[in-house]
Short mmCIF file of C-alpha atoms and ligand atoms in Angstrom, two decimals:
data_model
loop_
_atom_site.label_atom_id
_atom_site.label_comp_id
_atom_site.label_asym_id
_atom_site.label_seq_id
_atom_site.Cartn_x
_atom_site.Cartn_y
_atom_site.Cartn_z
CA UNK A 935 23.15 51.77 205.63
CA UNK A 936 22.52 47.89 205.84
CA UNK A 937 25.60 46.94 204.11
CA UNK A 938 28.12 45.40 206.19
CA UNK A 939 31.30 45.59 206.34
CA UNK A 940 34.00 42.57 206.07
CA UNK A 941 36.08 42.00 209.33
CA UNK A 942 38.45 40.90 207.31
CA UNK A 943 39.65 43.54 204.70
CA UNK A 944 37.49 46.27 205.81
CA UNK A 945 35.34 45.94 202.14
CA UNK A 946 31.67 45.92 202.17
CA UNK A 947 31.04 42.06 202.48
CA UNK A 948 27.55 40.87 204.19
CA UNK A 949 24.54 41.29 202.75
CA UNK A 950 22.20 40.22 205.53
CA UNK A 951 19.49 42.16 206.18
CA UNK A 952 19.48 44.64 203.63
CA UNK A 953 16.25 45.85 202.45
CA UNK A 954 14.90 45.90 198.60
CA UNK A 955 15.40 49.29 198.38
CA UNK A 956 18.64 49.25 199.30
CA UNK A 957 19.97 46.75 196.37
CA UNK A 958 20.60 49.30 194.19
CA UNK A 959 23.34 51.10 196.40
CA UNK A 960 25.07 47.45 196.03
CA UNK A 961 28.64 47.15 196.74
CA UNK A 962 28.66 44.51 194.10
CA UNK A 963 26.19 42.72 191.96
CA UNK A 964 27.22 39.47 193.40
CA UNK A 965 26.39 41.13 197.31
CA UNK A 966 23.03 42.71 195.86
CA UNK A 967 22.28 39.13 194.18
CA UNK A 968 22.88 38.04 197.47
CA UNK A 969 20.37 40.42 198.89
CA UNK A 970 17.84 39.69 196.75
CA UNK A 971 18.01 35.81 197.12
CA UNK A 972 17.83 36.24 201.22
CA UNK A 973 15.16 38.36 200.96
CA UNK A 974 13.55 35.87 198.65
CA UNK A 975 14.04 33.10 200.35
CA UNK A 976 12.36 34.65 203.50
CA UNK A 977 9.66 35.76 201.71
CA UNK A 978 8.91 32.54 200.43
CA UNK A 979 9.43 30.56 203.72
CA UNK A 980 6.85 32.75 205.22
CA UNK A 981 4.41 32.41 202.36
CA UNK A 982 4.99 28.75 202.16
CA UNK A 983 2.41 26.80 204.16
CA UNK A 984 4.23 24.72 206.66
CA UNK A 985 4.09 21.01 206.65
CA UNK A 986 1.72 19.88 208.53
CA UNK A 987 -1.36 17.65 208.81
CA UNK A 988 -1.68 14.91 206.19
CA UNK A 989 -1.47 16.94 203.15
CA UNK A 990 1.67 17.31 204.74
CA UNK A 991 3.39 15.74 201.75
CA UNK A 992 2.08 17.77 199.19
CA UNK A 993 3.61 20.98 201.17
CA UNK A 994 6.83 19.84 201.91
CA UNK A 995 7.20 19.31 198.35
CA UNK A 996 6.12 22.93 197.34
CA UNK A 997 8.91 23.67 200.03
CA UNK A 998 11.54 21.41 198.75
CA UNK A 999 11.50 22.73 195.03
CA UNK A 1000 11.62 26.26 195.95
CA UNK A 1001 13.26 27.20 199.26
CA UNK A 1002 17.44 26.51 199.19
CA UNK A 1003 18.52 26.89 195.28
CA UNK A 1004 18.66 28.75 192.43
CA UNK A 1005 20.05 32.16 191.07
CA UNK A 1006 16.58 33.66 192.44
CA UNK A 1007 17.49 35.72 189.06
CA UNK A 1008 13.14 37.19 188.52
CA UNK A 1009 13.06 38.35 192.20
CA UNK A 1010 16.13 40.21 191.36
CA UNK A 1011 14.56 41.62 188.33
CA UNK A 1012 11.45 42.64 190.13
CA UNK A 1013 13.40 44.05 193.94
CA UNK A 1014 15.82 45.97 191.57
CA UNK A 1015 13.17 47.17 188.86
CA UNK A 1016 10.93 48.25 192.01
CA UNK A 1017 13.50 49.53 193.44
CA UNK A 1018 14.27 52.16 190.95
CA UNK A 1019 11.25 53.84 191.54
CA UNK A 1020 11.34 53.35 195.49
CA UNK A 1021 8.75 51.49 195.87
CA UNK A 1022 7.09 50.19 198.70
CA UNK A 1023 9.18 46.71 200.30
CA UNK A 1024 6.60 44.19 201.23
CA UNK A 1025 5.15 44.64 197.76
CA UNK A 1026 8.37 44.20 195.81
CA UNK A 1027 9.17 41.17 197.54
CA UNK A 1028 6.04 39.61 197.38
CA UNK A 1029 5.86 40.30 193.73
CA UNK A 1030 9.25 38.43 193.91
CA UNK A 1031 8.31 35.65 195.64
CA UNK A 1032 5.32 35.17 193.40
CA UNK A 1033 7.00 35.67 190.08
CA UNK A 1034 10.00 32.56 191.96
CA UNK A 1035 6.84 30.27 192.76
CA UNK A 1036 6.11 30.52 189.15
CA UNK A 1037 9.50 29.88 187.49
CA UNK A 1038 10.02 26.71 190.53
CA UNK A 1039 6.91 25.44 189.29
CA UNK A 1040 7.85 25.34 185.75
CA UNK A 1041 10.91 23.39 186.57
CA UNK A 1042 9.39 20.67 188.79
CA UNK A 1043 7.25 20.33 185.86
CA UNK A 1044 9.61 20.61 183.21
CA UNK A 1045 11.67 17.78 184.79
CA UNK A 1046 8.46 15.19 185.14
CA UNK A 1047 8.55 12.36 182.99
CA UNK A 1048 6.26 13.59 180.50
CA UNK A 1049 8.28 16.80 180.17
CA UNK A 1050 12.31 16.67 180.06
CA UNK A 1051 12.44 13.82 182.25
CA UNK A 1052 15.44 14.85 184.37
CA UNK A 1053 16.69 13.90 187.55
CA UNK A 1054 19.01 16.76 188.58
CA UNK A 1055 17.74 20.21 189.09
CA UNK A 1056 19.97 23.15 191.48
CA UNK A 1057 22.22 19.96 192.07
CA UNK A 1058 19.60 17.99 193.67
CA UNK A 1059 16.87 15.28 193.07
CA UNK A 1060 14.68 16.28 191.32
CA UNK A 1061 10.95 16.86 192.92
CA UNK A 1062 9.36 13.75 191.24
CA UNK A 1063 12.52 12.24 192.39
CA UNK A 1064 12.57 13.48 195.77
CA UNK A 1065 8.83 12.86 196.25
CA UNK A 1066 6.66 11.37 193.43
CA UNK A 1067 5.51 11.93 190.21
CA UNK A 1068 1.84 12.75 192.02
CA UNK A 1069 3.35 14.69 194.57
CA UNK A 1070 5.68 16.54 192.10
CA UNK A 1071 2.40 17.65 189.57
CA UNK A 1072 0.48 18.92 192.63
CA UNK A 1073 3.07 20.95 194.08
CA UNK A 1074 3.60 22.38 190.68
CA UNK A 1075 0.05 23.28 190.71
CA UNK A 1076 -0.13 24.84 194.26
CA UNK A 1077 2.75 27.07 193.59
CA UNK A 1078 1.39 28.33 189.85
CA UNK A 1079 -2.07 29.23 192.39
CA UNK A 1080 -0.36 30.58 195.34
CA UNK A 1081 1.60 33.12 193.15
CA UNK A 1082 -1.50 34.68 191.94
CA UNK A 1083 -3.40 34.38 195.35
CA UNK A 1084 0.23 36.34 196.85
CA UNK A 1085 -0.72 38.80 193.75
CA UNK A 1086 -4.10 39.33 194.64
CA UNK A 1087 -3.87 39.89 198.67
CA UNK A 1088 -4.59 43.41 199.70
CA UNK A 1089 -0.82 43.03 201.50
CA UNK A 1090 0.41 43.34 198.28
CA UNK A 1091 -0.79 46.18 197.14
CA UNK A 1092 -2.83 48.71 198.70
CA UNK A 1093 -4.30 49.62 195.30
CA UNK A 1094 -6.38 46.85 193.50
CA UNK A 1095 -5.99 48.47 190.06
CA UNK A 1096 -2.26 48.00 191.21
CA UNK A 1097 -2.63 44.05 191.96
CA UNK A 1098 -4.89 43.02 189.32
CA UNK A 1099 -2.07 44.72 187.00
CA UNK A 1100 0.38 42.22 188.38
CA UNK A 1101 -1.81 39.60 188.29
CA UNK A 1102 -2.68 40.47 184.31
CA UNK A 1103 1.27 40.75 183.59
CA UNK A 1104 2.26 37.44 185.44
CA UNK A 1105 -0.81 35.77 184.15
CA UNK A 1106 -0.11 36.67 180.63
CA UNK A 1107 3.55 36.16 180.74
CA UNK A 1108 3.55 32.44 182.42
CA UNK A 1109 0.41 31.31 180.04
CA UNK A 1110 -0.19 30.16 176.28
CA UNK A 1111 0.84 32.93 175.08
CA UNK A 1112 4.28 33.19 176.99
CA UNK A 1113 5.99 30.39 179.51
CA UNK A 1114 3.46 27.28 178.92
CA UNK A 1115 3.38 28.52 174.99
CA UNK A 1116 6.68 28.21 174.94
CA UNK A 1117 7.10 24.98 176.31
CA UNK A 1118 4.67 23.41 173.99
CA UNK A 1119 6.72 25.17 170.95
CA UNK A 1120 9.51 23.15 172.27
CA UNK A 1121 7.49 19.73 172.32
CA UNK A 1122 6.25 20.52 168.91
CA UNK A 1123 10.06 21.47 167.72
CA UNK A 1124 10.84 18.00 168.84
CA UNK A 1125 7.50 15.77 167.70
CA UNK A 1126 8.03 17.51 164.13
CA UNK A 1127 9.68 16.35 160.85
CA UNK A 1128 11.53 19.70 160.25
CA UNK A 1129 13.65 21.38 162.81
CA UNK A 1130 12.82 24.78 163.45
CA UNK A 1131 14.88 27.60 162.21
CA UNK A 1132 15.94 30.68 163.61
CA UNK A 1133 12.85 33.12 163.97
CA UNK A 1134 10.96 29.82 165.12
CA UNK A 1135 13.39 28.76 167.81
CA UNK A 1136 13.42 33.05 169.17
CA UNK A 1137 9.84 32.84 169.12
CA UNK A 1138 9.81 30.23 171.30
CA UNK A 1139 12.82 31.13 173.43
CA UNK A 1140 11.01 34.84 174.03
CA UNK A 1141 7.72 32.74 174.93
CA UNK A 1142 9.50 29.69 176.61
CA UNK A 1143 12.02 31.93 178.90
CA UNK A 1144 12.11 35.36 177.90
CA UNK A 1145 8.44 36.36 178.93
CA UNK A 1146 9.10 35.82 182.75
CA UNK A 1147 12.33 37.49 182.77
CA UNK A 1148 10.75 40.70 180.95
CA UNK A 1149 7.72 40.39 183.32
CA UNK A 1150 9.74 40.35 186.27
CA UNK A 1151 10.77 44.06 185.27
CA UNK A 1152 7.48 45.05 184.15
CA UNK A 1153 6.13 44.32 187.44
CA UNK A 1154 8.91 46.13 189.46
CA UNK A 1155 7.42 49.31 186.98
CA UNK A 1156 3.94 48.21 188.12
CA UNK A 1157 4.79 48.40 191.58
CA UNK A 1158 6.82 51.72 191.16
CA UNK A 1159 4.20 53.30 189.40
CA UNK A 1160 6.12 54.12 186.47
CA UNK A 1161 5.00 55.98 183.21
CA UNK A 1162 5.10 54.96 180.08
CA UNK A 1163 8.16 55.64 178.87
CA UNK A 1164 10.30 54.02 182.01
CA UNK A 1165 7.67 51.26 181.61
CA UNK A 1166 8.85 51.03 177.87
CA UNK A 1167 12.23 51.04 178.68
CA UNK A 1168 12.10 48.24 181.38
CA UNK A 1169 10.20 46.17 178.48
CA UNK A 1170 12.85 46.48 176.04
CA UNK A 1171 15.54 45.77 178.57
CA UNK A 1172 14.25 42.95 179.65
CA UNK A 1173 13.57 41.24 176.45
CA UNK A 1174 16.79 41.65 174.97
CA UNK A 1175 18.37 40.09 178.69
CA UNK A 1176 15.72 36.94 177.92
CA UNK A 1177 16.63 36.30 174.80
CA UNK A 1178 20.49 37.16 176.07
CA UNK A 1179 19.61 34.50 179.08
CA UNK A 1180 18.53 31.65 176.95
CA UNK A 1181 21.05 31.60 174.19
CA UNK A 1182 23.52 31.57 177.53
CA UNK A 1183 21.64 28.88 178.53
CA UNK A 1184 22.03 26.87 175.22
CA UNK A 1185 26.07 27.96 175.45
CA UNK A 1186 25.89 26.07 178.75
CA UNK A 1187 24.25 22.65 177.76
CA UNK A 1188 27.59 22.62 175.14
CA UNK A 1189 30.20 24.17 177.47
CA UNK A 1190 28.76 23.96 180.80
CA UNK A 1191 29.22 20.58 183.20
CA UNK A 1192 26.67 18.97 184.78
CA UNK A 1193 28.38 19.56 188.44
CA UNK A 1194 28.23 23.58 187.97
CA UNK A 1195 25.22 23.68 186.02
CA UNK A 1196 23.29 21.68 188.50
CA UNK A 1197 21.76 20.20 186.11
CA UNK A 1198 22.23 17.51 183.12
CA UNK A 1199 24.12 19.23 180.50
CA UNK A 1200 24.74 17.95 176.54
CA UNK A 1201 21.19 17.18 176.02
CA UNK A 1202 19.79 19.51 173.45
CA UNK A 1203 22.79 18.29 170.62
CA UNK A 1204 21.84 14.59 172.44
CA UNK A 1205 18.56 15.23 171.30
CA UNK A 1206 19.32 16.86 167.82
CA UNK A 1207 17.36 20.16 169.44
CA UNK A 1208 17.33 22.96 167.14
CA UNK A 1209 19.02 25.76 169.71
CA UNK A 1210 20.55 29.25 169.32
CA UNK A 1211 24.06 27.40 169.43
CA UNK A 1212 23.20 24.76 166.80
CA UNK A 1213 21.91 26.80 164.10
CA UNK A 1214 24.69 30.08 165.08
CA UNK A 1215 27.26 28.18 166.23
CA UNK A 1216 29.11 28.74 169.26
CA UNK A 1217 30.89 31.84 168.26
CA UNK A 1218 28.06 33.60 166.89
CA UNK A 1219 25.45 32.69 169.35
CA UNK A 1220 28.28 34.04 172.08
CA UNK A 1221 28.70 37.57 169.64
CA UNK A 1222 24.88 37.70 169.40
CA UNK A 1223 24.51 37.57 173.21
CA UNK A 1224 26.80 39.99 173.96
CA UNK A 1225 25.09 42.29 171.40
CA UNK A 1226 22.27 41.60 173.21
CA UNK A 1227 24.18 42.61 176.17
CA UNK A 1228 25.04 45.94 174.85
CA UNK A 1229 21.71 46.65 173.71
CA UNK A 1230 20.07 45.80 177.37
CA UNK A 1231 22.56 48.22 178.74
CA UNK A 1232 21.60 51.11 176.54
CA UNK A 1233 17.54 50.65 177.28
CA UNK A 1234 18.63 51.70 180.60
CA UNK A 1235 20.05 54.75 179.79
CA UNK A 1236 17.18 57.28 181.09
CA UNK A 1237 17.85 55.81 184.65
CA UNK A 1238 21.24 57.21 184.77
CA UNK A 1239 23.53 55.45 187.14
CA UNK A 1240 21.11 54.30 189.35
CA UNK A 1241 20.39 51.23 186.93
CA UNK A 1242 24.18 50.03 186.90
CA UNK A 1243 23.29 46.82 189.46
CA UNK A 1244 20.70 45.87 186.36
CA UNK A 1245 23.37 46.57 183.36
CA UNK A 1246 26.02 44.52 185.02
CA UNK A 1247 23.24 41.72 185.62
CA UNK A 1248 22.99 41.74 181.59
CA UNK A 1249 26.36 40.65 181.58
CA UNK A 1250 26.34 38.02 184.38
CA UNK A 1251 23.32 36.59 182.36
CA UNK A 1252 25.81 35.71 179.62
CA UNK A 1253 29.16 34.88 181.36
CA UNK A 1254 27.39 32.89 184.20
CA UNK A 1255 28.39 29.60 184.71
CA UNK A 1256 25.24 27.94 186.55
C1 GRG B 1370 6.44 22.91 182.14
C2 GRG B 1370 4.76 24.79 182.25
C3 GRG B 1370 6.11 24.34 181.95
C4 GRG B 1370 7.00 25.22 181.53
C5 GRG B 1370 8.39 24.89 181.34
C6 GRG B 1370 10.74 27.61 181.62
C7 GRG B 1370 10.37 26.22 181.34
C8 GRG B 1370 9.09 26.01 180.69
C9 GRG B 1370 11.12 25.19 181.69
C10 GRG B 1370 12.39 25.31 182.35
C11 GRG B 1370 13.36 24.41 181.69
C12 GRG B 1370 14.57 25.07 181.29
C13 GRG B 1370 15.81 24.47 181.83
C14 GRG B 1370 14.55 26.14 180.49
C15 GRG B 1370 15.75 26.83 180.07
C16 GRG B 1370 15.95 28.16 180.70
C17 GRG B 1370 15.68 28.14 182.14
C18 GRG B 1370 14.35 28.60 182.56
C19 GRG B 1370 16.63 27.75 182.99
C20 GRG B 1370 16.50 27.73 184.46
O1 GRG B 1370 16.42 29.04 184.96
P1 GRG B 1370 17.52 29.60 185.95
O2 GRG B 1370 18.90 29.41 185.36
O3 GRG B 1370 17.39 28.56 187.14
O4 GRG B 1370 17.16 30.97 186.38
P2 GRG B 1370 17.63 28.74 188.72
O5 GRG B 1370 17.75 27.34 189.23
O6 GRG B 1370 18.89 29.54 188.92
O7 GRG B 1370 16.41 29.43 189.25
#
């Protein structure tokens, strides 16, 4: 077993070099969380190009917004989901890494100017910040490309019917119809004379954020092979823990600070945003998450107890603090 063990209270307490497949026999989510974001971050720093040569810039900036931060919460989804079926490791984590290049390329874009115009992002400069607005756009656009070129290499996937199925679900998920979609819901929401109400602010919450979260389990059940019913199962789970996600997200902006959250906090009710929290309130929105919660759980129910690592993830979506 790769776990190690503390040297300090004899607990299971290291979770360096453990292996995809081995997340699931997690001593805790937080070690298996762990896991996942070491094996993430390796996978990325590998498929990174290094910075070299005088586009040098542009690939140092690719590497700054996605190696060293974040939850690495989709790789989870997609080592875990994978893992469930046993399937094969340097698949799973280069699905990971993909799905990661994706959701860091969202967020250096998010944060341009244009976008949310931040300056903070995993308690750092942001990229436009770091780099330059240029820079910041292009390494946006390199990652969104290498994720699908990852996808596509036979290294992936022995089985093309296999990779062009992640590429379709990543594609689909990230595009109009899902991540970007959602994002220009949100500019609308805010260029618009009315405020959006509820079913308008969940559609774009399950397009904005949702639709990467539940693709990072549908393509752990690509990888794994998995019929339709697990398949089914994996959906529903991880659209309830999306939607669950982003109204903890919206609980954060109000209740979070900036220091935990990495990030500036406060500025959806700064910018009279129409959120789950503003039209629920904060006690509802928190009661409709943890419904949401409960509902994720029970979608896992055919995988028996080898799914727990995923069920208590549900609730560390909502009671996170970052
Ligand atoms: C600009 C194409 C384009 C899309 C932007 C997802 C998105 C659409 C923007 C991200 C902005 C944002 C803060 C959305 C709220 C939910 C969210 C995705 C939060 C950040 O995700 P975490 O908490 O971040 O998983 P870490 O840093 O842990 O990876």
């Amino acid at each position: 077993m790769d776990w190690q063990t503390s040297p300090h209270d004899g607990r299971a307490g290291s979770a360096s070099r453990v292996t995809a497949g081995a997340l699931l026999e997690a001593p805790s989510l937080s070690l298996a969380m762990q896991a996942a974001a070491e094996l993430t971050e390796n996978t990325l720093d590998q498929l990174l190009p290094p910075p070299s040569g005088p586009e040098g810039k542009l690939y140092d900036a690719m590497r700054y917004a996605s190696l060293g931060g974040g939850k690495r919460l989709r790789p989870f989804l997609v080592l875990a989901s994978a893992a469930l079926f046993t399937a094969e490791e340097t698949g799973s984590r280069r699905a990971a890494a993909a799905i990661e290049m994706i959701h860091c390329y969202s967020l250096i874009h998010d944060d341009l100017p244009c976008m949310d115009d931040d300056d903070l992002r995993r308690g750092r400069p942001t990229a436009h910040k770091a780099f330059d607005e240029a820079s910041a756009v292009l390494a946006g656009d390199a990652l969104l490309t290498l994720a699908f070129e990852v996808l596509a290499a036979p290294e992936t996937d022995a089985d093309p019917a296999i990779r062009a199925a992640l590429v379709a679900e990543l594609a689909r998920a990230a595009g109009a119809r899902g991540m970007v979609g959602g994002q220009a819901l949100d500019l609308a929401a805010e260029s618009g004379n009315e405020p959006f109400a509820l079913p308008e602010v969940t559609r774009l919450q399950q397009w904005k954020t949702g639709a990467l979260i539940a693709a990072a389990c549908q393509m752990g059940a690509i990888l794994g092979r998995a019929d339709d019913p697990l398949r089914r199962a994996l959906e529903a789970y991880g659209q309830d823990l999306g939607l669950a996600f982003q109204i903890a997200d919206d609980l954060l902006d109000v209740e979070g600070e900036t220091a935990t959250v990495g990030k500036a906090v406060g500025k959806d009710a700064a910018q009279g945003k129409a959120t789950f929290v503003s039209l629920l309130g904060v006690e509802e929105a928190r009661r409709k998450a943890n419904a949401l919660v409960g509902e994720a759980e029970r979608h896992l129910a055919p995988f028996g107890a080898r799914a727990r690592m995923l069920g208590e993830l549900a609730a560390f979506v909502v009671y996170r603090r970052s």
